[in-house]
Short mmCIF file of C-alpha atoms in Angstrom, two decimals:
data_model
loop_
_atom_site.label_atom_id
_atom_site.label_comp_id
_atom_site.label_asym_id
_atom_site.label_seq_id
_atom_site.Cartn_x
_atom_site.Cartn_y
_atom_site.Cartn_z
CA MET B 129 -0.03 -0.11 0.05
CA LYS B 130 3.01 2.17 0.86
CA HIS B 131 4.34 1.95 -2.43
CA TRP B 132 0.97 2.76 -4.50
CA ILE B 133 0.46 5.81 -2.32
CA GLU B 134 3.79 6.98 -3.68
CA ALA B 135 3.14 6.17 -7.18
CA ALA B 136 -0.12 8.48 -6.95
CA ARG B 137 2.09 11.16 -6.11
CA LEU B 138 -0.39 12.80 -3.22
CA ARG B 139 1.52 16.04 -3.83
CA THR B 140 0.09 16.83 -7.02
CA LEU B 141 -3.30 16.17 -5.74
CA PRO B 142 -4.01 19.72 -4.60
CA LEU B 143 -3.01 21.25 -7.93
CA SER B 144 -5.17 19.17 -9.75
CA VAL B 145 -8.38 20.39 -7.79
CA SER B 146 -7.77 24.19 -8.10
CA GLY B 147 -9.68 24.93 -11.14
CA ILE B 148 -12.82 22.75 -9.63
CA ILE B 149 -12.54 25.09 -6.57
CA VAL B 150 -12.56 28.22 -8.16
CA GLY B 151 -15.19 27.32 -10.85
CA SER B 152 -17.75 26.09 -8.20
CA PHE B 153 -17.21 29.04 -5.79
CA TYR B 154 -17.94 31.31 -8.58
CA ALA B 155 -20.99 29.72 -9.07
CA MET B 156 -21.48 29.90 -5.46
CA SER B 157 -21.20 33.34 -5.71
CA GLN B 158 -23.85 33.64 -8.15
CA ALA B 159 -26.23 31.41 -5.84
CA MET B 160 -25.89 28.35 -7.96
CA PHE B 161 -24.47 25.36 -6.16
CA ASN B 162 -24.76 21.28 -5.88
CA TRP B 163 -22.79 19.23 -3.49
CA ASN B 164 -22.98 16.37 -5.76
CA ILE B 165 -21.62 18.55 -8.67
CA VAL B 166 -18.54 19.27 -6.25
CA VAL B 167 -17.95 16.10 -4.90
CA PHE B 168 -17.77 14.41 -8.27
CA ALA B 169 -15.84 16.69 -10.12
CA LEU B 170 -13.49 16.89 -7.61
CA LEU B 171 -13.47 12.74 -7.45
CA THR B 172 -13.55 12.82 -11.22
CA THR B 173 -10.25 15.15 -11.23
CA LEU B 174 -8.56 13.43 -8.42
CA GLY B 175 -8.78 10.26 -10.47
CA LEU B 176 -7.29 11.96 -13.51
CA GLN B 177 -4.43 12.91 -11.98
CA ILE B 178 -3.80 9.85 -10.30
CA LEU B 179 -4.37 7.93 -13.81
CA SER B 180 -1.70 10.52 -15.10
CA ASN B 181 0.68 9.63 -12.40
CA PHE B 182 0.11 5.92 -12.51
CA ALA B 183 0.56 6.55 -16.64
CA ASN B 184 3.83 8.60 -16.09
CA ASP B 185 5.32 5.85 -14.00
CA TYR B 186 4.26 3.18 -16.45
CA GLY B 187 5.33 4.92 -19.58
CA ASP B 188 8.71 6.27 -18.55
CA GLY B 189 9.50 3.12 -16.42
CA ILE B 190 9.16 0.90 -19.72
CA LYS B 191 10.67 3.37 -21.98
CA GLY B 192 13.72 3.48 -19.83
CA THR B 193 13.53 7.17 -19.39
CA ASP B 194 13.30 6.93 -15.51
CA ASN B 195 16.81 5.98 -15.03
CA ASP B 196 20.03 6.92 -12.92
CA ASP B 197 20.18 9.94 -14.84
CA ARG B 198 16.94 11.39 -13.26
CA VAL B 199 17.10 13.97 -11.05
CA GLY B 200 13.85 13.83 -9.06
CA PRO B 201 12.78 10.83 -6.74
CA LYS B 202 12.77 7.33 -7.94
CA ARG B 203 9.35 6.05 -9.05
CA ALA B 204 7.89 2.76 -8.60
CA ILE B 205 8.64 0.57 -11.86
CA GLN B 206 12.13 2.03 -11.83
CA LYS B 207 12.85 1.07 -8.05
CA GLY B 208 11.15 -2.10 -8.99
CA VAL B 209 8.66 -2.25 -5.96
CA ILE B 210 6.01 -2.39 -8.62
CA THR B 211 5.91 -4.31 -11.68
CA PRO B 212 4.98 -3.29 -15.23
CA PHE B 213 1.86 -5.39 -15.35
CA ALA B 214 0.28 -4.43 -11.77
CA MET B 215 0.61 -0.86 -12.80
CA LYS B 216 -0.65 -1.52 -16.28
CA ASN B 217 -3.54 -3.14 -14.30
CA ALA B 218 -4.08 -0.15 -12.11
CA MET B 219 -4.27 2.07 -14.73
CA VAL B 220 -7.55 0.37 -16.16
CA LEU B 221 -8.80 0.24 -12.70
CA THR B 222 -8.32 3.65 -12.18
CA SER B 223 -9.93 4.20 -15.76
CA ILE B 224 -12.53 2.61 -14.95
CA ILE B 225 -13.27 4.36 -11.62
CA THR B 226 -12.77 7.73 -12.96
CA LEU B 227 -15.16 7.27 -15.97
CA PHE B 228 -17.66 5.92 -13.29
CA PHE B 229 -17.11 9.04 -11.27
CA ALA B 230 -17.49 11.23 -14.37
CA VAL B 231 -20.84 9.57 -15.48
CA LEU B 232 -22.28 10.17 -11.78
CA LEU B 233 -21.19 13.81 -12.35
CA ILE B 234 -23.03 14.15 -15.54
CA TYR B 235 -26.12 12.70 -14.27
CA PHE B 236 -26.15 15.16 -11.25
CA ALA B 237 -25.06 17.98 -13.43
CA PHE B 238 -27.82 17.90 -16.35
CA LYS B 239 -30.12 14.68 -15.40
CA GLU B 240 -32.50 14.03 -18.47
CA SER B 241 -32.80 17.73 -19.47
CA TYR B 242 -29.80 18.32 -20.89
CA LEU B 243 -28.84 15.37 -23.35
CA LEU B 244 -26.41 17.25 -26.03
CA TYR B 245 -24.43 18.65 -22.96
CA SER B 246 -24.49 15.01 -21.19
CA PHE B 247 -22.88 13.65 -24.60
CA ILE B 248 -20.49 16.59 -24.78
CA PHE B 249 -19.03 16.09 -21.48
CA LEU B 250 -19.01 12.42 -21.82
CA PHE B 251 -16.67 12.70 -24.94
CA LEU B 252 -14.58 15.22 -22.91
CA GLY B 253 -14.61 12.90 -19.45
CA ILE B 254 -13.09 9.81 -22.39
CA LEU B 255 -11.04 12.05 -23.81
CA ALA B 256 -9.56 13.09 -20.48
CA ILE B 257 -8.95 9.92 -19.62
CA ALA B 258 -6.97 8.63 -22.65
CA SER B 259 -5.15 11.77 -22.72
CA ALA B 260 -3.86 11.50 -19.35
CA ILE B 261 -2.39 7.66 -20.28
CA ARG B 262 -1.20 9.04 -23.88
CA TYR B 263 0.90 11.46 -21.86
CA THR B 264 4.18 9.03 -21.76
CA VAL B 265 2.58 5.80 -23.36
CA GLY B 266 2.68 4.46 -26.54
CA ASN B 267 4.83 5.37 -29.23
CA SER B 268 3.21 8.37 -30.56
CA ALA B 269 2.75 9.49 -26.25
CA TYR B 270 2.77 13.19 -26.75
CA GLY B 271 4.78 14.27 -23.88
CA TYR B 272 7.55 13.00 -25.64
CA ARG B 273 6.98 15.44 -28.60
CA GLY B 274 6.46 18.37 -26.37
CA TYR B 275 2.63 18.85 -25.99
CA GLY B 276 2.31 18.13 -22.47
CA ASP B 277 1.77 21.80 -21.62
CA VAL B 278 -1.31 21.92 -24.01
CA PHE B 279 -3.04 18.55 -21.96
CA VAL B 280 -2.14 20.47 -18.52
CA PHE B 281 -3.29 23.77 -19.87
CA VAL B 282 -6.67 22.70 -21.36
CA PHE B 283 -7.88 19.95 -18.90
CA PHE B 284 -6.80 21.28 -15.53
CA GLY B 285 -6.90 24.89 -16.52
CA LEU B 286 -9.56 25.53 -18.87
CA VAL B 287 -11.98 22.61 -18.69
CA SER B 288 -11.88 21.88 -15.18
CA THR B 289 -13.00 25.64 -14.24
CA PHE B 290 -15.02 26.23 -17.08
CA GLY B 291 -16.47 22.83 -16.71
CA VAL B 292 -17.67 22.35 -13.72
CA TYR B 293 -19.21 26.25 -13.68
CA PHE B 294 -21.11 25.13 -16.83
CA MET B 295 -22.29 21.99 -14.86
CA PHE B 296 -24.34 24.76 -12.51
CA SER B 297 -25.18 27.31 -14.90
CA LYS B 298 -25.72 25.63 -17.91
CA GLU B 299 -24.01 28.85 -19.79
CA ILE B 300 -20.37 30.53 -20.26
CA ASP B 301 -18.96 32.92 -18.33
CA TRP B 302 -16.38 34.59 -20.44
CA LEU B 303 -15.01 36.66 -17.25
CA LEU B 304 -14.13 33.16 -15.84
CA LEU B 305 -11.85 32.88 -18.60
CA LEU B 306 -9.19 34.97 -16.27
CA PRO B 307 -8.92 32.76 -13.34
CA ALA B 308 -9.28 29.62 -15.67
CA THR B 309 -6.22 30.83 -17.56
CA ALA B 310 -4.14 31.63 -14.57
CA ILE B 311 -4.54 27.97 -13.08
CA GLY B 312 -3.92 26.41 -16.35
CA PHE B 313 -0.65 28.57 -16.43
CA LEU B 314 0.68 27.91 -12.73
CA SER B 315 -0.32 24.36 -13.74
CA VAL B 316 1.61 24.60 -16.58
CA GLY B 317 4.31 25.96 -14.19
CA VAL B 318 4.35 23.03 -12.23
CA LEU B 319 5.01 20.99 -15.41
CA ASN B 320 7.54 22.75 -16.83
CA LEU B 321 9.54 23.04 -13.49
CA ASN B 322 9.59 19.31 -13.52
CA ASN B 323 11.13 19.60 -17.08
CA MET B 324 13.63 21.81 -16.14
CA ARG B 325 14.87 19.90 -13.34
CA ASP B 326 14.77 16.60 -15.77
CA GLU B 327 16.42 18.50 -18.94
CA GLU B 328 19.41 16.43 -19.26
CA SER B 329 18.16 13.07 -18.16
CA ASP B 330 15.18 13.81 -20.85
CA ARG B 331 17.53 14.78 -23.54
CA LYS B 332 19.63 11.38 -23.10
CA ALA B 333 16.24 9.42 -23.01
CA GLY B 334 14.28 11.08 -26.14
CA LYS B 335 12.10 12.65 -24.25
CA ASN B 336 11.50 15.98 -26.34
CA THR B 337 9.84 18.19 -23.90
CA VAL B 338 9.37 21.98 -24.48
CA VAL B 339 12.72 22.36 -22.24
CA VAL B 340 14.59 19.94 -24.22
CA GLN B 341 13.57 21.42 -27.24
CA LYS B 342 14.03 25.05 -26.24
CA GLY B 343 17.01 24.83 -23.55
CA GLY B 344 17.20 25.56 -19.96
CA ALA B 345 17.77 29.47 -20.45
CA TRP B 346 14.24 29.78 -22.62
CA ALA B 347 12.32 27.39 -20.41
CA LYS B 348 13.32 29.77 -17.31
CA LYS B 349 11.77 33.12 -19.15
CA TYR B 350 8.77 30.84 -20.09
CA HIS B 351 8.28 30.06 -16.47
CA PHE B 352 8.54 33.73 -15.68
CA PHE B 353 5.69 34.23 -18.09
CA LEU B 354 3.24 31.74 -16.72
CA ILE B 355 3.68 32.57 -13.40
CA ILE B 356 3.80 36.49 -13.51
CA SER B 357 0.74 36.24 -16.08
CA ALA B 358 -1.43 34.29 -13.76
CA MET B 359 -0.93 36.89 -10.81
CA VAL B 360 -1.92 39.29 -13.60
CA PHE B 361 -4.91 37.63 -14.84
CA VAL B 362 -6.13 37.05 -11.22
CA VAL B 363 -5.99 41.19 -10.12
CA VAL B 364 -7.72 41.93 -13.75
CA PHE B 365 -10.41 38.92 -12.83
CA ALA B 366 -10.86 41.05 -9.27
CA ILE B 367 -11.25 44.20 -10.75
CA LEU B 368 -13.96 43.48 -13.31
CA ASN B 369 -15.49 41.64 -11.11
CA ASN B 370 -15.77 44.99 -8.84
CA PHE B 371 -14.38 42.81 -5.82
CA HIS B 372 -14.17 44.72 -2.20
CA PHE B 373 -10.84 45.80 -0.89
CA ASP B 374 -10.98 42.94 1.70
CA GLN B 375 -11.67 40.34 -1.59
CA TYR B 376 -8.10 40.81 -2.30
CA ILE B 377 -7.16 38.16 0.11
CA PHE B 378 -5.76 36.18 -2.44
CA VAL B 379 -2.83 38.42 -2.64
CA ALA B 380 -1.29 36.87 0.02
CA ALA B 381 -0.79 33.91 -1.86
CA TYR B 382 1.62 35.90 -4.20
CA PHE B 383 4.41 36.48 -1.35
CA PRO B 384 5.28 32.21 -1.54
CA LEU B 385 4.54 32.42 -5.67
CA ALA B 386 7.28 35.84 -5.71
CA GLY B 387 9.50 33.72 -3.11
CA HIS B 388 9.54 30.91 -6.06
CA LEU B 389 10.50 32.90 -8.71
CA ILE B 390 13.24 34.52 -6.78
CA ARG B 391 14.62 30.87 -5.99
CA VAL B 392 14.28 29.95 -9.85
CA TYR B 393 15.94 32.73 -11.23
CA LYS B 394 19.16 32.21 -8.73
CA ASN B 395 18.81 28.65 -9.45
CA LYS B 396 22.36 27.15 -11.18
CA ASN B 397 21.64 23.56 -10.19
CA PRO B 398 19.07 21.29 -11.67
CA LYS B 399 18.31 19.42 -8.98
CA LEU B 400 17.34 22.24 -6.40
CA LEU B 401 14.39 22.78 -8.27
CA ASP B 402 12.87 19.86 -6.99
CA PRO B 403 11.45 21.20 -3.92
CA GLU B 404 10.28 23.94 -5.74
CA LEU B 405 7.44 21.81 -7.56
CA LYS B 406 5.79 20.94 -4.19
CA LYS B 407 5.85 24.96 -3.08
CA LEU B 408 4.59 25.95 -6.61
CA ALA B 409 2.06 23.17 -6.51
CA LEU B 410 0.90 24.25 -2.95
CA SER B 411 0.89 28.03 -3.48
CA THR B 412 -1.49 27.56 -6.65
CA PHE B 413 -4.05 25.72 -4.14
CA PHE B 414 -3.30 28.65 -1.98
CA LEU B 415 -4.42 31.15 -4.33
CA SER B 416 -7.24 28.96 -5.39
CA ILE B 417 -8.51 28.39 -1.89
CA LEU B 418 -8.33 32.24 -0.95
CA LEU B 419 -9.63 33.38 -4.19
CA ALA B 420 -12.57 31.02 -3.80
CA LEU B 421 -13.41 32.54 -0.16
CA GLY B 422 -13.06 35.68 -1.36
CA LEU B 423 -15.99 35.28 -4.42
CA ILE B 424 -18.29 34.44 -1.70
CA TYR B 425 -17.42 36.28 1.53
CA PHE B 426 -16.21 39.96 2.62
CA ILE B 427 -13.70 38.96 5.21
CA SER B 428 -14.66 42.23 7.31
CA ASP B 429 -18.15 40.57 7.38
CA LEU B 430 -16.98 37.47 8.63
CA LEU B 431 -14.92 39.40 11.21
CA VAL B 432 -17.92 41.28 12.25
CA THR B 433 -20.20 37.89 12.60
CA TYR B 434 -17.66 35.73 14.60
CA ILE B 435 -16.00 38.52 16.56
#
């Protein structure tokens, strides 16, 4: 059980639900909420993230990408604590469970009234499951051709944030594009940081990530673009949404993000980037929580109520 928990890479899970949190609380701010949608959206997203982690372990493991040259922590197949056959079975089981959660989510969101929407989201769910697997698995794995950033941005940014809000409202609110893009950029930032850390080992293994294709110097500038743009987009969203001054509590998450950027800027050793993965993921989760709270509460009103 210990090895399976390690293979699921729990430190990646808070990041994966950030878009769901923001989209759900944005719906709540407009007097739309359904706990069934929230719960099954979270379970579906967590299932996708765990599936992606299992698939990465399997794909990189059998390709030999996970080897002694890799800087990050050793994965399950690389260490020999889980066999490729067992990991493949776990991927199948996780796919089935995730699809089950997705079907329940679609049912609670649309019931019998919106069949077209149900089919569209079912297609998106199946596509997300297939994409999570195909990132590193197979001869045409898109993670080996530099398209992983696109998958992360689309599914953990746009689809999760826009998608869950649409399930509440049955309409698109284009203002939500700002925080959805921000969450997507921050999620891509975590992947980019991972690829910066593994640049040399990925190059030797033939894993042509964006970092391998463009180089470490370009990747560092790209990283700054992602994080700073995300911070700006959230502020613009708050301004356009007419936030009260105490709804800007989310700015507290900018301090760890700024510290992260300083450490990345000064970094000369890719091995030292590994701790920054967890810090950036948790900072993104922290930002989503504070933004979500700001959407539904005035902090000053809370203080008056409880003090």
